mmCIF file of C-alpha atoms in Angstrom:
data_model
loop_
_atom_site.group_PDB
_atom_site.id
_atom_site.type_symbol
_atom_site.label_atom_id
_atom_site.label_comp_id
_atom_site.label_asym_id
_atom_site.label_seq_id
_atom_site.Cartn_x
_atom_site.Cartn_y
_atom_site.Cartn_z
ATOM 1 C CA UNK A 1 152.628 108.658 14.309
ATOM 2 C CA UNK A 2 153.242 110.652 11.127
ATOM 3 C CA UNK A 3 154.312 114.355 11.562
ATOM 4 C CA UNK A 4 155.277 117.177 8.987
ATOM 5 C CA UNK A 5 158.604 118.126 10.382
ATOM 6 C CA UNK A 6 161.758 115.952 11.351
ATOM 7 C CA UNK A 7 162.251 118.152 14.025
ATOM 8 C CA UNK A 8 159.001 118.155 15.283
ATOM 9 C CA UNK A 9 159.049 114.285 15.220
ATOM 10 C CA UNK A 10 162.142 113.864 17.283
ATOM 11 C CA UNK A 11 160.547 116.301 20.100
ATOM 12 C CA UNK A 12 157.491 114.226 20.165
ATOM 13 C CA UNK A 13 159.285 111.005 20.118
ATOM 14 C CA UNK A 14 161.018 112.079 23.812
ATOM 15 C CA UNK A 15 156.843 112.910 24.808
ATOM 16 C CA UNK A 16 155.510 109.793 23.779
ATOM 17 C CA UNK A 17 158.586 106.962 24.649
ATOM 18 C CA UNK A 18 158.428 103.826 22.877
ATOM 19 C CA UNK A 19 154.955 103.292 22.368
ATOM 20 C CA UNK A 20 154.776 104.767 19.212
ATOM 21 C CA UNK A 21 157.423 105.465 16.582
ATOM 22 C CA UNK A 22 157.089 109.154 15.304
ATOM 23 C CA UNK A 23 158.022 109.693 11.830
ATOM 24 C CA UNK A 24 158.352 112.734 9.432
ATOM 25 C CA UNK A 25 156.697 112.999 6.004
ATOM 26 C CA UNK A 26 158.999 116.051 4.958
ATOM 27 C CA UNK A 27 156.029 118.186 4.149
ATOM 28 C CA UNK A 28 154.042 117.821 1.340
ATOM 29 C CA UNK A 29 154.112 113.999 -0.423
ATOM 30 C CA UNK A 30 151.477 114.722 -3.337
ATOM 31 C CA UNK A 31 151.786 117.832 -5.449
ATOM 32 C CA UNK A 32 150.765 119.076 -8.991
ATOM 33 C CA UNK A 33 153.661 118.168 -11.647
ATOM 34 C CA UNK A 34 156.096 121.152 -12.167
ATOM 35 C CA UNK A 35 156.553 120.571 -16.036
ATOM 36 C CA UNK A 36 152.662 121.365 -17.185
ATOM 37 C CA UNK A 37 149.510 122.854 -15.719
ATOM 38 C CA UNK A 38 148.242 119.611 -13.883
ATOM 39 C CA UNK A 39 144.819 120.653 -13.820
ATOM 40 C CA UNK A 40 142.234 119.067 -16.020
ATOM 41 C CA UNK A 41 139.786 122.395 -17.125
ATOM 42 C CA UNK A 42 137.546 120.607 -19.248
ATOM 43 C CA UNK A 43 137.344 117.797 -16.469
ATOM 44 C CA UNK A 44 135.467 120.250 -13.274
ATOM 45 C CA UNK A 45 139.781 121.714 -12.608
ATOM 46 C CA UNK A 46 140.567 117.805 -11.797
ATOM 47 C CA UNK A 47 143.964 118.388 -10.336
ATOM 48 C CA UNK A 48 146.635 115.514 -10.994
ATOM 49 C CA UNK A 49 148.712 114.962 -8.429
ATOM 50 C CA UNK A 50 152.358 113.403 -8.679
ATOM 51 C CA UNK A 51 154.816 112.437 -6.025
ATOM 52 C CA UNK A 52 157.786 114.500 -6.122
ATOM 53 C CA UNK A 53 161.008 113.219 -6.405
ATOM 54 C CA UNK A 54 162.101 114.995 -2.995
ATOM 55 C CA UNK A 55 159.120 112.731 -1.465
ATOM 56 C CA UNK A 56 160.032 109.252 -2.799
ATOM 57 C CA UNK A 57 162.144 108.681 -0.413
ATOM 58 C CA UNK A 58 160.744 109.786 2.694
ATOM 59 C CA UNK A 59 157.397 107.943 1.455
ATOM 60 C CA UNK A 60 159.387 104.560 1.159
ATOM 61 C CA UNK A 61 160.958 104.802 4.712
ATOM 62 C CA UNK A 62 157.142 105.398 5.641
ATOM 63 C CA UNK A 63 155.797 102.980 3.951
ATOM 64 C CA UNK A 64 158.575 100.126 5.392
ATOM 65 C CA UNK A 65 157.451 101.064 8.709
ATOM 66 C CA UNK A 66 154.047 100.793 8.183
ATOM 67 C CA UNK A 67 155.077 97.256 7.416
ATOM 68 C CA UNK A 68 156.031 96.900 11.368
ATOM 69 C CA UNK A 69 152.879 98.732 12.572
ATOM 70 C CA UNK A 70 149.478 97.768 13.186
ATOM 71 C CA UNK A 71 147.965 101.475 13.946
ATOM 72 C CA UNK A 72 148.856 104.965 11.697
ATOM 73 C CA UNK A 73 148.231 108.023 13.416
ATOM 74 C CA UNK A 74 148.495 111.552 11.395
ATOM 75 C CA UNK A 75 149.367 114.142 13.120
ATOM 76 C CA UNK A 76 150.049 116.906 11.028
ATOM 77 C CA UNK A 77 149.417 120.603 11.110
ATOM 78 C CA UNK A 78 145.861 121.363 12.187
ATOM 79 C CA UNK A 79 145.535 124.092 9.160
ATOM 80 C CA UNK A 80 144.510 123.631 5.990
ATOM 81 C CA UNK A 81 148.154 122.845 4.531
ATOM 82 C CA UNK A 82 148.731 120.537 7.499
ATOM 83 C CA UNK A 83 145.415 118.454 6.733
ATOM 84 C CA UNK A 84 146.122 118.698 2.877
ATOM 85 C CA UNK A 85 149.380 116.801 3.871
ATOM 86 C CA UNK A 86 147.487 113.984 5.964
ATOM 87 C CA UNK A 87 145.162 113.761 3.447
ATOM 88 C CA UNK A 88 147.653 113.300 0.683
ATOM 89 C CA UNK A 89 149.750 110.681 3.354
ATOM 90 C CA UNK A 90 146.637 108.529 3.575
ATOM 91 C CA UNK A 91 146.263 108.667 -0.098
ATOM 92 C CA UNK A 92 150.265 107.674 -1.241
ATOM 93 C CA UNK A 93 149.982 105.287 1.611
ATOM 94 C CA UNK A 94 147.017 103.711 0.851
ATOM 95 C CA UNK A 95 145.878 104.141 4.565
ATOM 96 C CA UNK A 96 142.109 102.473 5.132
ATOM 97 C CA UNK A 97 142.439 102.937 8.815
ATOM 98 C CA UNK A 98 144.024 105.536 10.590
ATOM 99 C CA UNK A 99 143.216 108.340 12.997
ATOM 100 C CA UNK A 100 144.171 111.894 12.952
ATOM 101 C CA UNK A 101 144.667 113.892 15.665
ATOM 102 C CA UNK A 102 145.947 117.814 16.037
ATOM 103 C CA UNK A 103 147.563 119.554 18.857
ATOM 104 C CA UNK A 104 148.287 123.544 19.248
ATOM 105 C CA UNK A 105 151.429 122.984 21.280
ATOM 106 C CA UNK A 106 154.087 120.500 21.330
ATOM 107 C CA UNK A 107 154.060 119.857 24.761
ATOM 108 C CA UNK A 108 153.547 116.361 26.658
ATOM 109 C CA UNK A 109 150.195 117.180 28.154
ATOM 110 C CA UNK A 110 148.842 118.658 24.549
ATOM 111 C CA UNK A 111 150.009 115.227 22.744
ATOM 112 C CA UNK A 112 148.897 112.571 25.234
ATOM 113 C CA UNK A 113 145.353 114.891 25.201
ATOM 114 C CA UNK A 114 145.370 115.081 20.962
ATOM 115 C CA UNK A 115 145.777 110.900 21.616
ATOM 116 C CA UNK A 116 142.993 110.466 23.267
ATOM 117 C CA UNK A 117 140.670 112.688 20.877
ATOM 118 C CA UNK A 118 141.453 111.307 17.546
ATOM 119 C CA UNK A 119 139.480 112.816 14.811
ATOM 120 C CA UNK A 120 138.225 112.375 11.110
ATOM 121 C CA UNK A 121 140.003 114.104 8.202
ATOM 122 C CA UNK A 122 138.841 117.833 7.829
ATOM 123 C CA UNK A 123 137.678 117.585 4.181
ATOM 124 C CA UNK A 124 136.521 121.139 3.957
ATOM 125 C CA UNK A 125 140.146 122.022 4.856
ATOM 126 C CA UNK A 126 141.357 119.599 2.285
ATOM 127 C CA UNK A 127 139.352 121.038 0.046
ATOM 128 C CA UNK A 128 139.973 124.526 0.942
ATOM 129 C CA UNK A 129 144.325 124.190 0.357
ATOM 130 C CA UNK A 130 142.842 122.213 -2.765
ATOM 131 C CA UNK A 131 141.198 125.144 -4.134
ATOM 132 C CA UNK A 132 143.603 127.483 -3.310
ATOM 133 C CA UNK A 133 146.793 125.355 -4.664
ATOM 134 C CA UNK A 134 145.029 124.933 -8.564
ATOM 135 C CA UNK A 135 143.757 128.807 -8.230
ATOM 136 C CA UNK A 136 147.793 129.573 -7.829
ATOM 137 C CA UNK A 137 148.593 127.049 -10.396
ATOM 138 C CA UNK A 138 145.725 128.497 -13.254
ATOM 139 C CA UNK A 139 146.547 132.101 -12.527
ATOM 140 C CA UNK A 140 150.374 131.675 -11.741
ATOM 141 C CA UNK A 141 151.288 129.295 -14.443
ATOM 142 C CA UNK A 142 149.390 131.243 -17.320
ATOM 143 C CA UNK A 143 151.254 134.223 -15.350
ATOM 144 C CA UNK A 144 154.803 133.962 -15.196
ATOM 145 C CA UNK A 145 155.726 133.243 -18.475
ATOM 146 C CA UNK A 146 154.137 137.081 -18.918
ATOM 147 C CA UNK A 147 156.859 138.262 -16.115
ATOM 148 C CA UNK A 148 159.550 136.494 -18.170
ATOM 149 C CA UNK A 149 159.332 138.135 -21.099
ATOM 150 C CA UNK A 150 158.316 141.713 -19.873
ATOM 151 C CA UNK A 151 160.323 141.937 -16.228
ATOM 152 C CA UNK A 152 162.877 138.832 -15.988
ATOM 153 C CA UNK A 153 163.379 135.370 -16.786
ATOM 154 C CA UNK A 154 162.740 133.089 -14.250
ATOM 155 C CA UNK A 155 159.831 135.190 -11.816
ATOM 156 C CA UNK A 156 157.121 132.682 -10.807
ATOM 157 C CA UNK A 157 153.996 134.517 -10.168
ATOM 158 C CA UNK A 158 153.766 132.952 -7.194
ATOM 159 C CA UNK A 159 150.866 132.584 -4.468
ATOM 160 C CA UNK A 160 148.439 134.895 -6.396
ATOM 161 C CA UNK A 161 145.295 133.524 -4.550
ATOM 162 C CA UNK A 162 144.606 136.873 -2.710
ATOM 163 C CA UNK A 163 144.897 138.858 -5.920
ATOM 164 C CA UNK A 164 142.945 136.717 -7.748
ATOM 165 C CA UNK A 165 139.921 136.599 -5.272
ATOM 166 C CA UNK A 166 140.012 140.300 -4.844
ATOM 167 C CA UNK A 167 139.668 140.597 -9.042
ATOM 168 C CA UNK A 168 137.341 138.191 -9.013
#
């Protein structure tokens, strides 16, 4: 079982026993590159994902233990960052069979339930944090270098989506 949040994982862990082994992905494992736009314009805003360093190494550990396993079970967030994540975990994994399930409370009853309702990937959620993350990027990174020179060095424009769907 692969969660978002070490935390999270151990809590689960103490739910579940030794059935399953419940792992953490650390968040995000796929994201655009920091050192250029990462969006292909001329290509329908292909965005080119990388694997950040910070993820290497939890992806590794994951990818040792799905050596040892015969079944993957995401179990990230249930929002649209949270499905983003298992969708980029399946990808960096190579993952051809897995299930996904989603729970609304970390509780034993809510993750024996979410076990025995496993679902498909979300793609319209997937697609949704896709379209907002390359929005940020086009608008932010064309953005900021604008705050450095005219407020201070080193702004970042940050999450602009709601800004830029209101102008738009």
């Amino acid at each position: 079982v692969i969660v978002e949040s070490p935390t999270k994982s151990k809590t689960i862990q103490k739910f579940i026993g030794n059935e399953f082994s419940v792992l953490s992905s650390f968040g995000h494992v796929r994201d655009l590159p920091k050192s250029k736009l990462g969006i292909d314009i001329e290509n329908n805003f292909e965005a080119q994902y990388v694997i950040p360093p910070k993820a290497r190494k939890a992806l590794s550990a994951l990818k040792n233990e799905l050596k040892k396993s015969s079944d993957v079970i995401l179990a990230t967030d249930e929002d649209r960052e949270g499905e983003a994540i298992a969708f980029h975990l399946k990808e960096a994994l190579d993952l051809k069979d897995y299930q996904r399930i989603v729970f609304h409370e970390i509780t034993k009853e809510a993750i024996n339930e979410a076990l025995k309702n496993p679902r498909k990937l979300d793609m319209h959620l997937v697609y949704s944090q896709f379209g907002r993350r390359i929005l940020d990027r086009l608008v932010g990174y064309k953005l900021s270098p604008l705050l450095w020179k005219k407020i201070a060095r080193g702004l970042s424009a940050g999450r602009v989506q709601s800004a830029a769907v209101r102008l738009i």
